[in-house]
Amino acid sequence: ASDESMFEYLNVVSKMFDSEAEGYEFYNKYALEKGFSVRKSYVEWDGSNKYIILRKIVCSREGFHEEKHMKRKMEDRKRRPRSLTRVGCNAKLVITRQEETGRWFVKDFIDEHSHPLAPRDLSCLLRSHRRISDEQKADIADMEKCGIRKYRIMDILCFQYSGFDKVGCIKRDIYNFCHANKQETISAGDANTVIMHMMARRERDVDFFFKYLVDEHGHLKGLFWADSQSRLDYEAFGDVIVFDSTYRTNKYNLPFVPFVGLNHHRSTVIFGCGIISHETSQAYEWMLRTFSDCMAQKHPISVITDGDLAMQRAIRVVWPDSNHRLCIWHIQQNIVRHLHDDDVKEEFRSFIYDTSFIEEHEIKWIQFLQRNKVTSEESWLHQMYQMRKLWCAPYLEGRCFLGLSSNQRSESLNSVLHTHLEGKMSLFEMLEHYERCLASRRINEALQDVEALQSVPFTEENASPLEKHAATVFTPSVFKMVLWSIDAVSKCQIREILDGSEDSTYVVSKQERMDKKFGVRIEEQGGLLHRVSCSCRKLECAGTPCSHIFYILGILKQTILPSCCVPTRWTMNAKCAYAPTRKNQMYDYSVSLQRYRELRNCSHAASFKACHSDEDYHRLKMLLEAQHHGKQSSFEQADSKGSTNAQHNSIRFGPLMPHSEKVDKVLDPVHVPGRGAPKKRLQAKTKKSRSQNMCGYCKNPGHNRRKC
């Protein structure tokens, strides 16, 4: 051996360590410089089996694979065998503990390898040199809670540390950590963890509502929850509800049912959410009754759903006085799916927007069914005829739906939920994803509130006083709808004035349809307009004044809109009686993690200021390094059996685990079969052998004419 290698050997064998962990860290750093990976091997305990007295650390390529795995046939294996990594390398470091001093010394050291070593730029990727630090784990947990994918997290870390070689881990390590963290979160059971989490939230917020249902075996089969802000939103905007079920949101295939509506900006607002095991009328009845209990028995004015029959029956039983309509978008899709004649399609679509009277509309239906010879009660046309009162315009005229004709609000929310939602998700992961979507909706509402408070929609200089007043009282999003009515004022003409003892009625029609007349009724009280209504009923249905009302108010030289024409739900005063809670209150973090976040933010600000000066840079770097290396962590000093893992696993890098002793054990839901066609085609029971090619010259199978 050369003098340099002898000096290196003597330097290693003369080392003394304060703990076994220190000896392992020394040999691991030595292996990093040389280009190999290490692992812990043989261990000896003292007579009482409490303390380790000898540890053997070997090269990761020491030993050989067991012979039983090497001789196994390929057809007997369930998966492809891994690459061989054990080549019988003899490199090792053996350290032992002195009983008198408690320190560790090197008993044996071999530095001869039977395999090529990795270069320095690649040795950081070997297994023993990859380790996710505690601060990285905390940041990774936060980024995953925000919906960032694992491969994106790796890209962010590489960018922050200026290269993959300085990160200390690879993408697979991040996947493994996130999976282990999720498994630890739901270690008490998926459904039980969700229930405990909601119990803990109700202890923090007395207005948080949730209710669950289990079957005779204790499996979860129904769940509904709504936080305090959702309940306040329903109090302000719960006149129209849209809800629909979505699938493939969790590994149990339970239908996910969000209840949504419109806020004062005509944006989607979420009132609550539920999970049911089966889409039966009994399950939906339980869901709607629970929703009513949550909202103090306040029933919605109108409901929009898809064509699910169980949902329709439940609404008729629980909310009999609420208006119910089917989603027009689903009907349009079913038209394409069930009807194949273009003329029949167009005639059927005309029933959706037909504005004739009910008697005339019924005659059209009878003629349509007779003309197309619809006699079977099982046909789709006959079923739609039976449900015509839920989607045809004459039956829905004058009912309040706020201008909504489909459940696109629910569908749009479902599409957002499906953006990062997978069929393999647990219930707790699905709950976290729902809370992220809920928080993003509330942030958007906050931005719209700021815009409405700090600005006024633009109006022309020659705009009417009513238009300028409408721009100040309505929110900007609603004012855009009001502008459509204001622009249509120029097409209106007054036909007749009917004066009464207490009111006056102005008969108005539009230029393109002079035969259709509307009556605008004006009631005065004390010389002021007390009530304004129109026979078109747009004010009652959509909540905004129609063009006929604007036209008559302009003739009467009114400069401001009467209070009856400005519903509170479309103004910034819609939620003035309720203090909004815009922050996400799902998670509760430990004191140490809260301190870490504060210190991290302070260190970021201080580091950015110090990087502009050499003196400040070196002073701050020395201070941080002294804090980082000055105190050794407790688990690195541990020598006793199991103490390392016990103390290290007690650290929680994400939110605190939900815990409540008041919860009975709830078992995970039973997987339910999904609706619709399966994702993959079922294979035949008897596989047919593929036919072989037949040669065109010799007529023998197995080849073609070119290879004959």
CSV table of C-alpha atoms in Angstrom, one decimal, residues 323-635:
chain,number,residue,atom,x,y,z
A,323,ASN,CA,-89.5,24.3,-7.2
A,324,HIS,CA,-87.6,21.5,-9.0
A,325,ARG,CA,-86.2,21.5,-12.5
A,326,LEU,CA,-84.0,19.2,-14.5
A,327,CYS,CA,-80.7,20.2,-15.9
A,328,ILE,CA,-81.1,21.3,-19.5
A,329,TRP,CA,-77.5,20.2,-20.4
A,330,HIS,CA,-78.2,16.6,-19.4
A,331,ILE,CA,-81.4,16.7,-21.5
A,332,GLN,CA,-79.4,17.9,-24.5
A,333,GLN,CA,-77.0,15.1,-24.0
A,334,ASN,CA,-79.7,12.5,-23.8
A,335,ILE,CA,-81.3,13.9,-27.0
A,336,VAL,CA,-78.2,13.1,-28.9
A,337,ARG,CA,-77.9,9.7,-27.2
A,338,HIS,CA,-81.5,8.5,-27.6
A,339,LEU,CA,-82.8,10.3,-30.7
A,340,HIS,CA,-81.2,9.7,-34.2
A,341,ASP,CA,-83.6,11.5,-36.5
A,342,ASP,CA,-82.6,15.2,-36.9
A,343,ASP,CA,-86.2,16.4,-37.4
A,344,VAL,CA,-87.3,14.6,-34.2
A,345,LYS,CA,-84.3,16.1,-32.4
A,346,GLU,CA,-85.2,19.7,-33.4
A,347,GLU,CA,-88.9,19.2,-32.6
A,348,PHE,CA,-88.1,17.8,-29.2
A,349,ARG,CA,-85.7,20.7,-28.5
A,350,SER,CA,-88.5,23.2,-29.2
A,351,PHE,CA,-90.3,21.9,-26.1
A,352,ILE,CA,-87.4,23.1,-23.9
A,353,TYR,CA,-87.9,26.8,-24.8
A,354,ASP,CA,-91.5,26.8,-25.9
A,355,THR,CA,-93.2,30.0,-24.5
A,356,SER,CA,-96.8,29.0,-25.3
A,357,PHE,CA,-99.6,28.5,-22.8
A,358,ILE,CA,-99.8,25.2,-20.9
A,359,GLU,CA,-103.0,24.1,-22.8
A,360,GLU,CA,-101.4,24.8,-26.1
A,361,HIS,CA,-98.2,23.1,-25.0
A,362,GLU,CA,-100.0,19.9,-24.0
A,363,ILE,CA,-101.7,19.7,-27.4
A,364,LYS,CA,-98.2,20.0,-29.1
A,365,TRP,CA,-97.0,17.1,-26.9
A,366,ILE,CA,-99.9,14.8,-27.8
A,367,GLN,CA,-99.5,15.5,-31.5
A,368,PHE,CA,-95.7,14.9,-31.2
A,369,LEU,CA,-96.1,11.5,-29.5
A,370,GLN,CA,-98.8,10.4,-32.0
A,371,ARG,CA,-96.8,11.5,-35.0
A,372,ASN,CA,-93.7,9.5,-33.8
A,373,LYS,CA,-95.9,6.6,-32.6
A,374,VAL,CA,-94.6,6.6,-29.0
A,375,THR,CA,-96.7,4.0,-27.3
A,376,SER,CA,-94.3,2.1,-25.0
A,377,GLU,CA,-94.0,3.5,-21.5
A,378,GLU,CA,-90.4,2.3,-21.3
A,379,SER,CA,-89.3,4.5,-24.2
A,380,TRP,CA,-87.1,7.5,-23.4
A,381,LEU,CA,-89.6,9.9,-25.1
A,382,HIS,CA,-92.4,8.7,-23.0
A,383,GLN,CA,-90.3,9.0,-19.8
A,384,MET,CA,-89.4,12.6,-20.7
A,385,TYR,CA,-93.1,13.3,-21.4
A,386,GLN,CA,-93.9,12.1,-17.8
A,387,MET,CA,-91.3,14.5,-16.4
A,388,ARG,CA,-92.2,17.4,-18.7
A,389,LYS,CA,-93.2,19.6,-15.8
A,390,LEU,CA,-89.6,19.5,-14.6
A,391,TRP,CA,-87.9,20.9,-17.7
A,392,CYS,CA,-90.5,22.5,-20.2
A,393,ALA,CA,-90.6,26.3,-20.1
A,394,PRO,CA,-94.4,26.8,-19.7
A,395,TYR,CA,-94.5,24.8,-16.5
A,396,LEU,CA,-91.4,26.7,-15.0
A,397,GLU,CA,-92.5,30.2,-16.0
A,398,GLY,CA,-92.5,32.6,-13.1
A,399,ARG,CA,-90.5,30.4,-10.8
A,400,CYS,CA,-87.3,31.7,-9.2
A,401,PHE,CA,-84.1,30.0,-10.5
A,402,LEU,CA,-81.9,33.1,-10.7
A,403,GLY,CA,-81.4,32.6,-14.4
A,404,LEU,CA,-80.0,29.1,-14.0
A,405,SER,CA,-81.2,26.3,-16.3
A,406,SER,CA,-78.6,23.6,-15.7
A,407,ASN,CA,-76.4,22.2,-12.9
A,408,GLN,CA,-73.3,23.6,-14.6
A,409,ARG,CA,-72.3,25.1,-11.2
A,410,SER,CA,-72.2,21.7,-9.7
A,411,GLU,CA,-70.5,20.2,-12.8
A,412,SER,CA,-67.8,22.9,-12.8
A,413,LEU,CA,-67.1,22.2,-9.1
A,414,ASN,CA,-66.9,18.5,-9.9
A,415,SER,CA,-64.5,19.2,-12.7
A,416,VAL,CA,-62.3,21.2,-10.3
A,417,LEU,CA,-62.5,18.3,-7.8
A,418,HIS,CA,-61.5,15.8,-10.5
A,419,THR,CA,-58.4,17.9,-11.4
A,420,HIS,CA,-56.3,16.3,-8.7
A,421,LEU,CA,-58.8,13.7,-7.5
A,422,GLU,CA,-58.0,10.0,-8.1
A,423,GLY,CA,-60.0,6.9,-7.6
A,424,LYS,CA,-57.3,5.6,-5.2
A,425,MET,CA,-57.8,8.4,-2.7
A,426,SER,CA,-58.8,7.7,0.9
A,427,LEU,CA,-61.7,9.6,2.4
A,428,PHE,CA,-59.4,11.8,4.4
A,429,GLU,CA,-57.4,12.8,1.2
A,430,MET,CA,-60.7,13.5,-0.5
A,431,LEU,CA,-61.7,15.7,2.4
A,432,GLU,CA,-58.4,17.6,2.2
A,433,HIS,CA,-58.9,18.2,-1.5
A,434,TYR,CA,-62.5,19.4,-1.0
A,435,GLU,CA,-61.2,21.9,1.6
A,436,ARG,CA,-58.6,23.2,-0.8
A,437,CYS,CA,-61.3,23.8,-3.4
A,438,LEU,CA,-63.5,25.4,-0.8
A,439,ALA,CA,-60.7,27.7,0.3
A,440,SER,CA,-60.0,28.7,-3.3
A,441,ARG,CA,-63.6,29.6,-3.9
A,442,ARG,CA,-63.6,31.8,-0.8
A,443,ILE,CA,-60.4,33.5,-1.9
A,444,ASN,CA,-62.0,34.3,-5.2
A,445,GLU,CA,-65.0,35.8,-3.4
A,446,ALA,CA,-62.7,37.9,-1.3
A,447,LEU,CA,-61.0,39.3,-4.4
A,448,GLN,CA,-64.4,40.1,-6.0
A,449,ASP,CA,-65.4,41.8,-2.7
A,450,VAL,CA,-62.3,44.0,-2.9
A,451,GLU,CA,-63.0,44.9,-6.5
A,452,ALA,CA,-66.6,45.8,-5.7
A,453,LEU,CA,-65.7,47.9,-2.7
A,454,GLN,CA,-62.9,49.8,-4.4
A,455,SER,CA,-64.3,50.4,-7.9
A,456,VAL,CA,-67.5,51.2,-9.8
A,457,PRO,CA,-68.3,49.7,-13.2
A,458,PHE,CA,-67.7,52.1,-16.1
A,459,THR,CA,-70.7,53.9,-17.6
A,460,GLU,CA,-70.9,56.4,-20.4
A,461,GLU,CA,-71.2,60.1,-19.7
A,462,ASN,CA,-74.5,60.2,-21.4
A,463,ALA,CA,-75.8,57.2,-19.5
A,464,SER,CA,-79.2,57.5,-17.8
A,465,PRO,CA,-79.3,58.2,-14.1
A,466,LEU,CA,-80.9,54.8,-13.6
A,467,GLU,CA,-77.9,53.1,-15.2
A,468,LYS,CA,-75.4,55.1,-13.1
A,469,HIS,CA,-77.4,54.3,-9.9
A,470,ALA,CA,-77.5,50.6,-10.8
A,471,ALA,CA,-73.7,50.6,-11.2
A,472,THR,CA,-73.4,51.7,-7.6
A,473,VAL,CA,-75.9,49.4,-5.9
A,474,PHE,CA,-75.4,46.1,-7.7
A,475,THR,CA,-72.1,44.1,-7.7
A,476,PRO,CA,-70.1,44.4,-10.9
A,477,SER,CA,-70.9,40.8,-12.0
A,478,VAL,CA,-74.7,41.4,-11.6
A,479,PHE,CA,-74.5,44.8,-13.2
A,480,LYS,CA,-73.3,43.2,-16.4
A,481,MET,CA,-76.6,41.3,-16.5
A,482,VAL,CA,-78.6,44.4,-15.6
A,483,LEU,CA,-76.9,46.2,-18.6
A,484,TRP,CA,-78.7,43.7,-21.0
A,485,SER,CA,-82.0,44.9,-19.7
A,486,ILE,CA,-80.9,48.6,-20.0
A,487,ASP,CA,-79.7,48.1,-23.6
A,488,ALA,CA,-83.1,46.6,-24.5
A,489,VAL,CA,-85.0,49.7,-23.3
A,490,SER,CA,-84.7,51.3,-26.7
A,491,LYS,CA,-86.8,48.5,-28.2
A,492,CYS,CA,-89.7,49.1,-25.8
A,493,GLN,CA,-92.8,51.0,-26.6
A,494,ILE,CA,-95.7,52.0,-24.4
A,495,ARG,CA,-99.1,50.8,-25.7
A,496,GLU,CA,-101.6,51.7,-23.0
A,497,ILE,CA,-101.9,53.2,-19.5
A,498,LEU,CA,-104.5,51.8,-17.0
A,499,ASP,CA,-105.0,54.0,-14.0
A,500,GLY,CA,-106.4,52.5,-10.8
A,501,SER,CA,-107.3,53.8,-7.4
A,502,GLU,CA,-104.0,52.7,-5.8
A,503,ASP,CA,-101.8,51.8,-8.7
A,504,SER,CA,-101.2,52.3,-12.4
A,505,THR,CA,-100.5,49.6,-15.0
A,506,TYR,CA,-98.4,50.5,-18.1
A,507,VAL,CA,-98.8,48.1,-21.0
A,508,VAL,CA,-95.4,47.7,-22.8
A,509,SER,CA,-94.4,45.7,-25.9
A,510,LYS,CA,-91.2,45.4,-27.9
A,511,GLN,CA,-90.8,46.5,-31.5
A,512,GLU,CA,-90.0,43.0,-32.9
A,513,ARG,CA,-93.0,41.4,-31.2
A,514,MET,CA,-95.8,43.9,-30.9
A,515,ASP,CA,-98.4,41.2,-30.3
A,516,LYS,CA,-96.8,40.2,-27.0
A,517,LYS,CA,-97.7,42.7,-24.3
A,518,PHE,CA,-96.4,43.0,-20.7
A,519,GLY,CA,-98.0,45.0,-17.8
A,520,VAL,CA,-95.7,47.1,-15.5
A,521,ARG,CA,-97.6,47.8,-12.3
A,522,ILE,CA,-96.6,50.8,-10.3
A,523,GLU,CA,-97.8,51.4,-6.7
A,524,GLU,CA,-97.1,54.7,-4.9
A,525,GLN,CA,-97.2,55.5,-1.3
A,526,GLY,CA,-96.7,59.0,0.1
A,527,GLY,CA,-95.6,60.2,-3.3
A,528,LEU,CA,-92.8,57.6,-3.6
A,529,LEU,CA,-92.7,54.4,-5.5
A,530,HIS,CA,-93.6,51.6,-3.1
A,531,ARG,CA,-93.8,48.6,-5.3
A,532,VAL,CA,-92.9,47.8,-8.9
A,533,SER,CA,-93.7,44.6,-10.7
A,534,CYS,CA,-93.9,43.3,-14.3
A,535,SER,CA,-96.0,40.5,-15.8
A,536,CYS,CA,-92.8,39.0,-17.4
A,537,ARG,CA,-91.8,38.2,-13.8
A,538,LYS,CA,-88.0,38.5,-14.5
A,539,LEU,CA,-87.7,40.5,-11.2
A,540,GLU,CA,-89.1,37.5,-9.3
A,541,CYS,CA,-87.3,34.8,-11.3
A,542,ALA,CA,-83.8,36.3,-11.8
A,543,GLY,CA,-83.8,39.0,-9.2
A,544,THR,CA,-82.9,41.8,-11.6
A,545,PRO,CA,-85.3,44.5,-13.1
A,546,CYS,CA,-86.4,43.8,-16.7
A,547,SER,CA,-86.2,46.2,-19.6
A,548,HIS,CA,-89.9,47.0,-19.3
A,549,ILE,CA,-89.4,48.3,-15.7
A,550,PHE,CA,-86.4,50.4,-16.8
A,551,TYR,CA,-88.4,51.8,-19.6
A,552,ILE,CA,-91.4,52.9,-17.4
A,553,LEU,CA,-89.1,54.3,-14.7
A,554,GLY,CA,-87.4,56.4,-17.3
A,555,ILE,CA,-90.7,57.7,-18.5
A,556,LEU,CA,-91.6,58.6,-14.9
A,557,LYS,CA,-88.3,60.6,-14.6
A,558,GLN,CA,-86.9,58.4,-11.8
A,559,THR,CA,-83.2,58.8,-11.1
A,560,ILE,CA,-82.7,55.9,-8.6
A,561,LEU,CA,-84.0,52.4,-8.6
A,562,PRO,CA,-86.7,51.6,-5.9
A,563,SER,CA,-85.6,49.4,-3.1
A,564,CYS,CA,-88.0,46.7,-4.4
A,565,CYS,CA,-86.0,46.5,-7.6
A,566,VAL,CA,-82.7,45.9,-5.9
A,567,PRO,CA,-82.7,42.6,-4.0
A,568,THR,CA,-80.2,42.5,-1.1
A,569,ARG,CA,-78.7,39.2,-2.3
A,570,TRP,CA,-77.2,41.0,-5.4
A,571,THR,CA,-75.6,43.8,-3.4
A,572,MET,CA,-72.5,44.1,-1.1
A,573,ASN,CA,-74.9,44.2,1.9
A,574,ALA,CA,-75.9,40.5,1.3
A,575,LYS,CA,-73.5,39.3,4.0
A,576,CYS,CA,-73.3,42.4,6.2
A,577,ALA,CA,-75.0,40.7,9.1
A,578,TYR,CA,-72.5,37.8,9.1
A,579,ALA,CA,-68.8,38.1,9.9
A,580,PRO,CA,-67.0,36.1,7.1
A,581,THR,CA,-64.4,33.4,7.9
A,582,ARG,CA,-62.2,33.3,4.8
A,583,LYS,CA,-59.2,31.3,6.1
A,584,ASN,CA,-59.1,27.5,6.0
A,585,GLN,CA,-59.7,26.1,9.5
A,586,MET,CA,-59.2,22.4,8.6
A,587,TYR,CA,-55.7,22.0,10.1
A,588,ASP,CA,-54.3,22.5,13.5
A,589,TYR,CA,-50.5,22.6,13.8
A,590,SER,CA,-48.1,22.0,16.7
A,591,VAL,CA,-46.4,24.8,18.4
A,592,SER,CA,-43.0,23.7,17.1
A,593,LEU,CA,-44.2,23.8,13.5
A,594,GLN,CA,-45.8,27.2,14.0
A,595,ARG,CA,-42.4,28.4,15.4
A,596,TYR,CA,-40.6,26.9,12.4
A,597,ARG,CA,-42.8,28.7,10.0
A,598,GLU,CA,-42.3,32.1,11.7
A,599,LEU,CA,-38.5,31.5,11.9
A,600,ARG,CA,-38.4,30.4,8.3
A,601,ASN,CA,-40.1,33.5,7.1
A,602,CYS,CA,-37.9,35.7,9.2
A,603,SER,CA,-34.8,33.9,8.0
A,604,HIS,CA,-35.9,34.3,4.3
A,605,ALA,CA,-36.2,38.0,4.8
A,606,ALA,CA,-32.9,38.3,6.7
A,607,SER,CA,-31.1,36.1,4.1
A,608,PHE,CA,-32.3,38.3,1.2
A,609,LYS,CA,-31.1,41.4,2.9
A,610,ALA,CA,-27.7,39.9,3.9
A,611,CYS,CA,-26.9,38.5,0.4
A,612,HIS,CA,-26.2,42.0,-0.9
A,613,SER,CA,-23.2,42.5,1.4
A,614,ASP,CA,-20.2,40.2,2.0
A,615,GLU,CA,-19.9,41.2,5.6
A,616,ASP,CA,-23.6,40.6,6.4
A,617,TYR,CA,-23.5,37.4,4.4
A,618,HIS,CA,-20.6,35.9,6.4
A,619,ARG,CA,-22.0,37.1,9.7
A,620,LEU,CA,-25.5,35.6,9.1
A,621,LYS,CA,-24.0,32.4,7.7
A,622,MET,CA,-21.8,31.9,10.8
A,623,LEU,CA,-24.8,32.6,13.0
A,624,LEU,CA,-27.0,30.0,11.3
A,625,GLU,CA,-24.3,27.4,11.1
A,626,ALA,CA,-23.6,27.8,14.8
A,627,GLN,CA,-27.3,27.3,15.5
A,628,HIS,CA,-27.5,24.3,13.2
A,629,HIS,CA,-24.3,22.4,14.3
A,630,GLY,CA,-24.0,23.7,17.9
A,631,LYS,CA,-26.7,21.4,19.4
A,632,GLN,CA,-27.0,17.7,18.5
A,633,SER,CA,-30.4,16.3,18.2
A,634,SER,CA,-31.6,13.9,20.9
A,635,PHE,CA,-32.2,10.9,18.6
